[in-house]
Amino acid sequence: MLKCTFCGRRAAYHRRYAGVLLCDRCLIKSVAKRFRRAIAEHQMISPRGRVALAVSGGKDSIALMHLLAEYCKQKNCELVAITIDEGIKGYRNRSVPMARENAESLGVEYVVVSFKLAFGATLDQMVKLAKLKKTGLNPCTYCGVMRRSLLNQAARELEADKLATAHNLDDEVQAIMLNYVRADLSRLHRLGPTYPPQKGFVPRIKPLREVLEKEVALYALLSGLKVHLGVCPYASGIHTEIRDFLNELETNHPNSKFMILRMFERLKPHIARVTPKFEMRRCELCGEQTSADICKSCELLKGLGLKRLQKTLISPKCS
Amino acid sequence: MTHIKVTVKQVGKKHQREIRLDPHTTIADLLRKLGSSRETVVVRRNEKIVAEEERLSDGDLIEILTIVTGG
């Protein structure tokens, strides 16, 4: 039996990048400590603020909901959880009840916003339309762009001053690598623990950005949280290849993910200097902020012969 | 003992199988043999989540839970 480096109980995890073994209690304590440190270091949450949390029902967002609920209780902040139901049969319909159940057990205000009501089609239907119309775009493009847009609008309508997402270290490093591979300077320089305030956008925060995906999963499982562990049926392509490459690198060379993040942070001020700045304006179709005449969501919807149906997302019926 | 036998189950799948291994095999060795990345799974040994450097024993039940679910 392997013992915890700190308390001598049976180890549940070998944190190889730090050369320590952790038992269930010490792992839970350590993840909670990193979460609080990230909030304090980057002044993510203002006293008596109102935080919206994007929650899918998966391990990361459920773990963050529990951590934030406790934090907000102590700091007198308000927390509201938002689930975007993209309409992925066999996947999202299983995770939404999990998100709702956790929110109810914590007494957290909970809202669901659906693609179907907002755009008149589920993601499953959009994927079929995209094939018919031969747009050449993959499901993650539609899902990512439209989910972010709805999250921002919902958080704004709910009068949140911050929008928390459960991006972990793996997500962040994958995004860094993806933007390198695509040579996308403008997206690369926007990555960070917080996003600077911009008109029309609720500033986003990522309190789990310095916690490995595996450690977030262990936090959720060892805490006995009810989470959905289904696999998105659309997960494929370059995102998956980058994820697998980074995991192999981490297995063979522990600490690689942290090192990629640290290097990016050192480069970031220089990247900002050479990144073109865009002037933001209102989308001609939906009125959301965009750097072009119409926003990316409306552009994608237009390509599918769809449009935004709901001007306002949050009504008493939604919650 | 020249070999040990462990039962391996992928959580969420019905099938489980018995695998013969060398006596000094660790969970990390087993994951390598199965082609599973240790970064993407959590392993329960006889119903307890344990570090992957633990050595396996004859008769162990190993449950592998995939934790990476997104794109």
Coordinates of C-alpha atoms in Angstrom, one line a residue:
Chain A
M1 CA 0.0 0.0 0.0
L2 CA 1.3 3.4 -0.9
K3 CA 0.9 6.2 1.7
C4 CA 0.1 9.9 1.4
T5 CA 3.2 12.0 1.6
F6 CA 1.4 14.4 4.0
C7 CA -0.7 12.4 6.4
G8 CA 0.3 8.7 5.9
R9 CA -3.2 7.5 4.9
R10 CA -3.6 5.3 1.8
A11 CA -2.7 7.2 -1.3
A12 CA -5.4 7.7 -4.0
Y13 CA -3.2 9.6 -6.4
H14 CA 0.4 10.1 -7.4
R15 CA 1.0 13.7 -8.4
R16 CA 4.0 12.9 -10.5
Y17 CA 4.9 16.5 -11.5
A18 CA 5.4 17.3 -7.9
G19 CA 6.7 13.9 -6.7
V20 CA 4.1 13.5 -4.0
L21 CA 1.4 11.0 -3.1
L22 CA -2.0 12.2 -2.0
C23 CA -4.8 10.5 -0.1
D24 CA -8.5 11.3 -0.8
R25 CA -8.6 14.0 1.9
C26 CA -5.4 15.7 0.9
L27 CA -6.3 15.7 -2.8
I28 CA -9.7 17.3 -2.1
K29 CA -8.0 19.9 0.1
S30 CA -5.3 20.6 -2.5
V31 CA -7.8 21.2 -5.4
A32 CA -9.9 23.5 -3.2
K33 CA -6.7 25.4 -2.2
R34 CA -5.8 25.9 -5.9
F35 CA -9.3 27.1 -6.7
R36 CA -9.1 29.7 -4.0
R37 CA -5.6 30.7 -4.9
A38 CA -6.7 31.3 -8.5
I39 CA -9.6 33.5 -7.4
A40 CA -7.5 35.5 -5.0
E41 CA -4.5 35.9 -7.4
H42 CA -6.5 37.1 -10.3
Q43 CA -9.2 38.9 -8.3
M44 CA -11.8 36.8 -10.1
I45 CA -14.8 37.5 -7.8
S46 CA -15.7 40.8 -6.3
P47 CA -17.2 40.9 -2.8
R48 CA -21.0 40.6 -2.9
G49 CA -20.7 39.9 -6.6
R50 CA -23.1 37.8 -8.7
V51 CA -21.4 34.9 -10.5
A52 CA -23.0 33.0 -13.3
L53 CA -21.6 29.5 -13.8
A54 CA -21.7 27.5 -17.0
V55 CA -22.6 24.0 -16.0
S56 CA -22.9 21.0 -18.3
G57 CA -23.4 18.3 -15.6
G58 CA -19.9 16.8 -16.3
K59 CA -17.3 16.4 -13.6
D60 CA -15.5 19.7 -14.2
S61 CA -18.6 22.0 -14.0
I62 CA -20.2 20.0 -11.1
A63 CA -16.9 20.2 -9.1
L64 CA -16.7 23.9 -9.8
M65 CA -20.4 24.4 -8.8
H66 CA -19.7 22.8 -5.4
L67 CA -16.5 24.8 -4.9
L68 CA -18.2 28.1 -5.9
A69 CA -21.3 27.4 -3.8
E70 CA -19.2 27.1 -0.7
Y71 CA -17.0 30.1 -1.6
C72 CA -20.0 32.3 -2.4
K73 CA -21.7 31.3 0.9
Q74 CA -18.6 32.5 2.8
K75 CA -18.1 35.7 0.8
N76 CA -21.8 36.7 0.5
C77 CA -21.8 36.4 -3.3
E78 CA -24.7 35.2 -5.4
L79 CA -24.3 32.2 -7.7
V80 CA -26.5 31.2 -10.6
A81 CA -25.9 28.1 -12.7
I82 CA -26.7 28.1 -16.5
T83 CA -26.9 25.0 -18.6
I84 CA -26.9 25.3 -22.4
D85 CA -28.9 22.4 -23.8
E86 CA -27.5 22.0 -27.3
G87 CA -29.8 19.1 -28.0
I88 CA -27.4 16.2 -28.4
K89 CA -29.4 13.1 -28.1
G90 CA -28.1 10.4 -25.7
Y91 CA -25.6 12.9 -24.2
R92 CA -26.9 16.2 -23.1
N93 CA -30.4 14.9 -22.1
R94 CA -28.5 12.7 -19.5
S95 CA -26.3 15.4 -18.1
V96 CA -28.9 18.1 -17.7
P97 CA -30.7 16.3 -14.9
M98 CA -27.4 15.8 -13.1
A99 CA -26.7 19.6 -13.3
R100 CA -30.2 20.4 -12.0
E101 CA -30.0 17.8 -9.2
N102 CA -26.6 19.3 -8.0
A103 CA -27.9 22.9 -8.2
E104 CA -31.0 21.9 -6.2
S105 CA -29.1 20.1 -3.5
L106 CA -26.8 23.2 -3.1
G107 CA -29.7 25.7 -3.3
V108 CA -28.2 27.3 -6.3
E109 CA -30.4 29.2 -8.8
Y110 CA -30.6 27.2 -12.0
V111 CA -31.5 28.1 -15.6
V112 CA -31.5 26.1 -18.8
V113 CA -31.2 27.7 -22.2
S114 CA -31.7 25.6 -25.3
F115 CA -30.5 25.8 -28.9
K116 CA -34.0 24.6 -29.9
L117 CA -35.7 27.6 -28.4
A118 CA -33.0 30.1 -29.2
F119 CA -32.3 29.1 -32.8
G120 CA -35.2 26.8 -33.8
A121 CA -32.9 23.7 -34.1
T122 CA -30.9 21.4 -31.9
L123 CA -27.3 20.7 -32.6
D124 CA -28.2 17.3 -33.9
Q125 CA -30.4 19.0 -36.5
M126 CA -27.7 21.6 -37.3
V127 CA -25.2 18.8 -38.0
K128 CA -27.7 17.2 -40.4
L129 CA -28.3 20.6 -42.1
A130 CA -24.6 21.2 -42.3
K131 CA -24.1 17.9 -44.1
L132 CA -27.0 18.6 -46.5
K133 CA -25.6 22.1 -47.3
K134 CA -22.0 20.8 -47.5
T135 CA -20.7 23.6 -45.3
G136 CA -17.6 21.6 -44.4
L137 CA -17.8 22.7 -40.8
N138 CA -17.6 20.3 -37.9
P139 CA -20.2 20.0 -35.1
C140 CA -17.7 21.5 -32.5
T141 CA -17.6 24.8 -34.6
Y142 CA -21.4 25.2 -34.4
C143 CA -21.5 24.1 -30.8
G144 CA -18.6 26.2 -29.5
V145 CA -19.6 29.4 -31.1
M146 CA -23.3 29.3 -30.3
R147 CA -22.9 28.0 -26.8
R148 CA -20.5 30.8 -25.9
S149 CA -22.9 33.4 -27.4
L150 CA -25.9 32.0 -25.5
L151 CA -23.9 31.8 -22.2
N152 CA -22.8 35.4 -22.5
Q153 CA -26.3 36.6 -23.3
A154 CA -27.9 34.5 -20.5
A155 CA -25.3 35.7 -17.9
R156 CA -25.9 39.3 -19.0
E157 CA -29.6 39.0 -18.7
L158 CA -29.2 37.4 -15.3
E159 CA -27.2 40.5 -14.3
A160 CA -24.1 38.5 -13.4
D161 CA -20.8 40.5 -13.1
K162 CA -18.7 37.4 -13.9
L163 CA -19.2 34.2 -15.9
A164 CA -17.3 31.2 -14.5
T165 CA -16.4 28.3 -16.8
A166 CA -14.9 25.0 -15.6
H167 CA -11.9 25.0 -18.0
N168 CA -9.1 23.0 -16.4
L169 CA -5.4 22.9 -17.1
D170 CA -5.8 20.3 -19.9
D171 CA -8.5 22.5 -21.6
E172 CA -6.3 25.6 -21.4
V173 CA -3.2 23.9 -22.8
Q174 CA -5.2 22.2 -25.6
A175 CA -6.5 25.7 -26.5
I176 CA -3.0 27.1 -26.5
M177 CA -1.7 24.3 -28.8
L178 CA -4.8 24.5 -31.1
N179 CA -4.2 28.2 -31.6
Y180 CA -0.5 27.6 -32.3
V181 CA -1.4 24.9 -34.9
R182 CA -3.9 27.2 -36.5
A183 CA -1.6 30.3 -36.2
D184 CA -4.5 32.2 -34.7
L185 CA -2.8 35.1 -32.8
S186 CA -6.0 36.9 -32.0
R187 CA -7.6 33.9 -30.2
L188 CA -4.3 32.9 -28.6
H189 CA -3.8 36.3 -26.9
R190 CA -7.3 36.2 -25.5
L191 CA -6.6 33.1 -23.5
G192 CA -6.0 33.6 -19.8
P193 CA -7.5 33.1 -16.3
T194 CA -9.8 36.1 -16.8
Y195 CA -10.9 38.0 -19.8
P196 CA -10.7 41.8 -19.8
P197 CA -14.0 43.6 -19.5
Q198 CA -15.5 44.5 -22.9
K199 CA -18.8 46.2 -23.7
G200 CA -21.6 43.7 -24.0
F201 CA -19.5 40.8 -22.6
V202 CA -19.7 39.4 -19.1
P203 CA -16.1 39.0 -18.0
R204 CA -15.2 35.3 -17.9
I205 CA -13.2 33.6 -15.2
K206 CA -11.6 30.2 -15.0
P207 CA -10.9 29.2 -11.4
L208 CA -9.8 25.6 -12.3
R209 CA -7.3 26.7 -14.9
E210 CA -4.4 25.4 -12.9
V211 CA -5.8 22.0 -12.0
L212 CA -5.2 18.9 -14.1
E213 CA -8.3 17.3 -15.6
K214 CA -7.5 14.1 -13.8
E215 CA -7.3 16.0 -10.5
V216 CA -10.7 17.6 -11.1
A217 CA -12.1 14.2 -11.8
L218 CA -10.6 12.8 -8.7
Y219 CA -11.9 15.7 -6.7
A220 CA -15.5 15.0 -8.0
L221 CA -15.3 11.2 -7.5
L222 CA -13.5 11.2 -4.1
S223 CA -16.0 13.8 -2.9
G224 CA -18.9 11.5 -3.9
L225 CA -20.4 14.1 -6.3
K226 CA -23.0 13.0 -8.8
V227 CA -21.6 13.7 -12.3
H228 CA -22.2 12.7 -15.8
L229 CA -19.3 10.9 -17.4
G230 CA -20.7 10.3 -20.9
V231 CA -18.7 10.9 -24.0
C232 CA -19.8 13.6 -26.5
P233 CA -20.7 11.7 -29.7
Y234 CA -19.2 14.6 -31.8
A235 CA -15.8 14.6 -30.1
S236 CA -13.3 14.0 -32.9
G237 CA -10.9 15.8 -35.2
I238 CA -7.9 18.0 -34.4
H239 CA -9.1 18.7 -30.8
T240 CA -8.9 15.0 -29.9
E241 CA -5.5 14.6 -31.7
I242 CA -4.0 17.5 -29.7
R243 CA -5.5 16.1 -26.5
D244 CA -4.0 12.7 -27.1
F245 CA -0.6 14.1 -28.0
L246 CA -0.5 16.2 -24.8
N247 CA -1.6 13.3 -22.6
E248 CA 1.2 11.2 -24.1
L249 CA 3.7 14.0 -23.5
E250 CA 2.5 14.3 -19.9
T251 CA 2.7 10.6 -19.3
N252 CA 6.3 10.4 -20.5
H253 CA 7.4 13.8 -19.2
P254 CA 5.3 14.8 -16.2
N255 CA 4.8 18.6 -15.8
S256 CA 4.7 19.3 -19.5
K257 CA 1.2 20.8 -19.4
F258 CA 2.2 23.3 -16.7
M259 CA 5.4 24.2 -18.6
I260 CA 3.4 24.9 -21.8
L261 CA 1.1 27.1 -19.7
R262 CA 4.0 28.9 -18.0
M263 CA 5.7 29.5 -21.3
F264 CA 2.5 30.9 -22.8
E265 CA 2.2 33.3 -19.9
R266 CA 5.7 34.6 -20.4
L267 CA 5.0 35.1 -24.1
K268 CA 1.6 36.6 -23.7
P269 CA 2.6 40.3 -23.2
H270 CA 4.6 40.0 -26.4
I271 CA 1.8 38.3 -28.3
A272 CA -0.6 41.2 -27.3
R273 CA 1.8 43.8 -28.9
V274 CA 1.6 42.1 -32.3
T275 CA -2.0 41.1 -32.3
P276 CA -4.3 43.3 -34.5
K277 CA -7.0 45.1 -32.5
F278 CA -10.6 45.0 -33.6
E279 CA -13.3 47.6 -33.0
M280 CA -16.4 46.1 -31.6
R281 CA -19.9 46.9 -32.9
R282 CA -23.4 45.5 -32.8
C283 CA -24.3 42.6 -35.0
E284 CA -26.7 43.7 -37.7
L285 CA -28.9 40.7 -37.2
C286 CA -29.0 40.0 -33.4
G287 CA -27.5 43.1 -31.8
E288 CA -24.8 41.2 -29.9
Q289 CA -21.2 42.6 -29.9
T290 CA -19.0 41.5 -32.8
S291 CA -15.9 42.6 -34.7
A292 CA -17.6 42.1 -38.1
D293 CA -21.0 43.2 -39.6
I294 CA -22.7 40.1 -38.3
C295 CA -21.6 38.0 -35.4
K296 CA -20.1 34.5 -35.9
S297 CA -23.3 32.8 -34.5
C298 CA -25.5 34.6 -37.0
E299 CA -23.1 33.9 -39.8
L300 CA -23.2 30.1 -39.0
L301 CA -27.0 30.2 -38.6
K302 CA -27.4 32.0 -41.9
G303 CA -25.3 29.3 -43.6
L304 CA -27.8 26.7 -42.3
G305 CA -30.9 28.7 -43.3
L306 CA -31.6 29.5 -39.6
K307 CA -31.7 32.6 -37.4
R308 CA -32.0 33.6 -33.8
L309 CA -35.6 33.3 -32.7
Q310 CA -35.4 34.5 -29.1
K311 CA -34.4 38.1 -28.4
T312 CA -34.5 37.4 -24.7
L313 CA -33.4 34.1 -23.3
I314 CA -34.3 34.3 -19.7
S315 CA -37.9 34.2 -18.7
P316 CA -39.6 32.7 -15.6
K317 CA -40.5 29.6 -17.8
C318 CA -36.8 28.8 -18.4
S319 CA -35.8 28.3 -14.8
Chain B
M1 CA 3.9 -17.7 -7.9
T2 CA 4.8 -17.4 -11.5
H3 CA 1.7 -15.4 -12.5
I4 CA -1.2 -13.5 -11.0
K5 CA -4.7 -13.2 -12.4
V6 CA -6.7 -10.0 -12.1
T7 CA -10.2 -9.1 -13.4
V8 CA -10.4 -6.0 -15.4
K9 CA -13.6 -4.1 -16.0
Q10 CA -14.2 -0.9 -18.0
V11 CA -16.8 1.1 -16.1
G12 CA -19.9 1.6 -18.2
K13 CA -19.3 -1.5 -20.3
K14 CA -20.8 -4.9 -19.6
H15 CA -17.8 -7.1 -20.3
Q16 CA -15.1 -7.9 -17.9
R17 CA -12.0 -10.0 -18.5
E18 CA -9.4 -11.9 -16.6
I19 CA -5.8 -11.1 -17.4
R20 CA -2.6 -13.1 -16.4
L21 CA 0.2 -10.8 -15.3
D22 CA 3.7 -11.0 -13.9
P23 CA 3.6 -10.8 -10.0
H24 CA 5.3 -7.4 -9.9
T25 CA 3.0 -5.7 -12.3
T26 CA 1.7 -2.2 -11.2
I27 CA -1.6 -0.6 -12.2
A28 CA 0.4 1.8 -14.4
D29 CA 2.0 -1.3 -16.2
L30 CA -1.5 -2.8 -16.7
L31 CA -2.8 0.5 -18.2
R32 CA 0.2 0.6 -20.6
K33 CA -0.6 -3.0 -21.6
L34 CA -4.2 -2.2 -22.3
G35 CA -3.3 1.0 -24.2
S36 CA -5.1 3.3 -21.8
S37 CA -3.5 6.7 -21.0
R38 CA -3.1 7.2 -17.2
E39 CA -4.0 10.9 -17.8
T40 CA -7.5 10.0 -19.0
V41 CA -8.6 7.3 -16.5
V42 CA -9.2 6.8 -12.8
V43 CA -8.6 3.3 -11.5
R44 CA -10.5 1.6 -8.6
R45 CA -8.7 -1.4 -7.1
N46 CA -11.1 -3.6 -5.2
E47 CA -13.5 -0.6 -5.0
K48 CA -10.9 1.9 -3.7
I49 CA -9.4 4.6 -5.9
V50 CA -5.7 4.1 -5.6
A51 CA -2.4 5.5 -7.0
E52 CA -1.3 3.8 -10.2
E53 CA 2.1 2.8 -8.8
E54 CA 0.4 0.2 -6.5
R55 CA 1.4 -3.4 -7.3
L56 CA -1.4 -5.7 -8.2
S57 CA -2.2 -8.9 -6.3
D58 CA -3.8 -12.2 -7.4
G59 CA -7.6 -11.9 -7.5
D60 CA -7.7 -8.1 -7.7
L61 CA -10.8 -6.5 -9.3
I62 CA -9.6 -3.5 -11.4
E63 CA -12.2 -1.0 -12.6
I64 CA -11.2 1.6 -15.1
L65 CA -13.2 4.7 -15.4
T66 CA -12.6 7.0 -18.4
I67 CA -12.8 10.6 -17.2
V68 CA -12.0 12.5 -20.5
T69 CA -15.4 13.0 -22.1
G70 CA -15.3 16.2 -24.2
G71 CA -14.0 17.0 -27.7

